[in-house]
Amino acid sequence: MNKKLRNLAERRESLVAEAAAQRLLMAQNIETWRKPLAIADRGVAAVSYIKSHPVWAASASLGLLAVTRSSRAVQWFQRGWIVWQVVRKLSNKT
């Protein structure tokens, strides 16, 4: 019985060491993704905020449009307005 316990203890020790090495490797691999994931997370939060506050988003867009007064901005605003209306109508149908 002692031999069996000793084998189990050795196996446990090797598994603990392997798990520690895997945790270290995983931490190193995740570190390279930390900044891109943080940027993506901020983007998701911004989209969520805009979806929950569409009036603020539209007001900010109009304010930016009034400040810039460029024809390119007017074209993009018109396109955005059309896309927004289409999406809104399609979401009301479902």
Tab-separated table of C-alpha atoms in Angstrom:
chain	number	residue	atom	x	y	z
A	1	MET	CA	0.000	0.000	0.000
A	2	ASN	CA	2.874	2.366	0.709
A	3	LYS	CA	4.195	1.961	-2.815
A	4	LYS	CA	0.799	2.860	-4.242
A	5	LEU	CA	0.563	5.993	-2.061
A	6	ARG	CA	4.109	6.987	-3.011
A	7	ASN	CA	3.238	6.599	-6.727
A	8	LEU	CA	0.104	8.670	-6.246
A	9	ALA	CA	2.081	11.384	-4.440
A	10	GLU	CA	4.666	11.477	-7.239
A	11	ARG	CA	1.929	11.630	-9.868
A	12	ARG	CA	0.206	14.433	-7.991
A	13	GLU	CA	3.480	16.360	-7.707
A	14	SER	CA	4.137	16.056	-11.437
A	15	LEU	CA	0.575	17.123	-12.263
A	16	VAL	CA	0.832	20.168	-9.974
A	17	ALA	CA	4.121	21.168	-11.660
A	18	GLU	CA	2.586	20.695	-15.113
A	19	ALA	CA	-0.444	22.800	-14.162
A	20	ALA	CA	1.829	25.580	-12.892
A	21	ALA	CA	3.786	25.553	-16.171
A	22	GLN	CA	0.535	25.681	-18.153
A	23	ARG	CA	-0.744	28.608	-16.073
A	24	LEU	CA	2.497	30.514	-16.719
A	25	LEU	CA	2.325	29.840	-20.463
A	26	MET	CA	-1.325	30.878	-20.559
A	27	ALA	CA	-0.578	34.111	-18.696
A	28	GLN	CA	2.175	34.941	-21.195
A	29	ASN	CA	-0.091	34.253	-24.166
A	30	ILE	CA	-2.958	36.279	-22.729
A	31	GLU	CA	-0.706	39.268	-22.082
A	32	THR	CA	-0.237	39.839	-25.831
A	33	TRP	CA	-4.025	40.006	-26.246
A	34	ARG	CA	-4.675	42.309	-23.280
A	35	LYS	CA	-4.584	45.632	-25.206
A	36	PRO	CA	-6.575	44.512	-28.279
A	37	LEU	CA	-9.230	42.953	-26.052
A	38	ALA	CA	-9.423	46.113	-23.943
A	39	ILE	CA	-9.974	48.193	-27.095
A	40	ALA	CA	-12.655	45.787	-28.308
A	41	ASP	CA	-14.309	45.909	-24.890
A	42	ARG	CA	-14.418	49.711	-25.007
A	43	GLY	CA	-15.937	49.511	-28.491
A	44	VAL	CA	-18.643	47.139	-27.296
A	45	ALA	CA	-19.363	49.435	-24.352
A	46	ALA	CA	-19.600	52.449	-26.693
A	47	VAL	CA	-22.017	50.658	-29.010
A	48	SER	CA	-24.095	49.561	-26.022
A	49	TYR	CA	-24.207	53.139	-24.725
A	50	ILE	CA	-25.214	54.496	-28.132
A	51	LYS	CA	-27.953	51.869	-28.450
A	52	SER	CA	-29.352	52.791	-25.055
A	53	HIS	CA	-29.059	56.567	-25.660
A	54	PRO	CA	-29.867	57.181	-29.358
A	55	VAL	CA	-30.982	60.759	-28.764
A	56	TRP	CA	-27.563	61.675	-27.369
A	57	ALA	CA	-25.838	60.036	-30.321
A	58	ALA	CA	-28.031	61.874	-32.816
A	59	SER	CA	-27.533	65.170	-30.985
A	60	ALA	CA	-23.777	64.715	-30.952
A	61	SER	CA	-23.799	63.883	-34.659
A	62	LEU	CA	-25.852	66.971	-35.442
A	63	GLY	CA	-23.592	69.098	-33.278
A	64	LEU	CA	-20.521	67.796	-35.045
A	65	LEU	CA	-22.201	68.399	-38.366
A	66	ALA	CA	-23.043	71.984	-37.417
A	67	VAL	CA	-19.462	72.632	-36.338
A	68	THR	CA	-17.750	71.128	-39.371
A	69	ARG	CA	-20.240	72.140	-42.068
A	70	SER	CA	-18.403	70.052	-44.631
A	71	SER	CA	-20.262	68.522	-47.551
A	72	ARG	CA	-18.580	65.180	-46.880
A	73	ALA	CA	-19.971	65.167	-43.347
A	74	VAL	CA	-23.434	65.989	-44.700
A	75	GLN	CA	-23.252	63.034	-47.101
A	76	TRP	CA	-22.173	60.650	-44.332
A	77	PHE	CA	-24.900	61.954	-42.064
A	78	GLN	CA	-27.517	61.372	-44.761
A	79	ARG	CA	-26.262	57.838	-45.347
A	80	GLY	CA	-26.226	57.139	-41.637
A	81	TRP	CA	-29.735	58.493	-41.256
A	82	ILE	CA	-31.019	56.261	-44.054
A	83	VAL	CA	-29.281	53.191	-42.619
A	84	TRP	CA	-30.659	53.955	-39.156
A	85	GLN	CA	-34.211	54.259	-40.495
A	86	VAL	CA	-33.921	51.003	-42.440
A	87	VAL	CA	-32.569	49.145	-39.410
A	88	ARG	CA	-35.307	50.597	-37.240
A	89	LYS	CA	-38.044	49.552	-39.666
A	90	LEU	CA	-36.590	46.070	-40.024
A	91	SER	CA	-36.325	45.643	-36.253
A	92	ASN	CA	-39.962	46.694	-35.832
A	93	LYS	CA	-41.063	43.954	-38.248
A	94	THR	CA	-39.470	41.189	-36.180
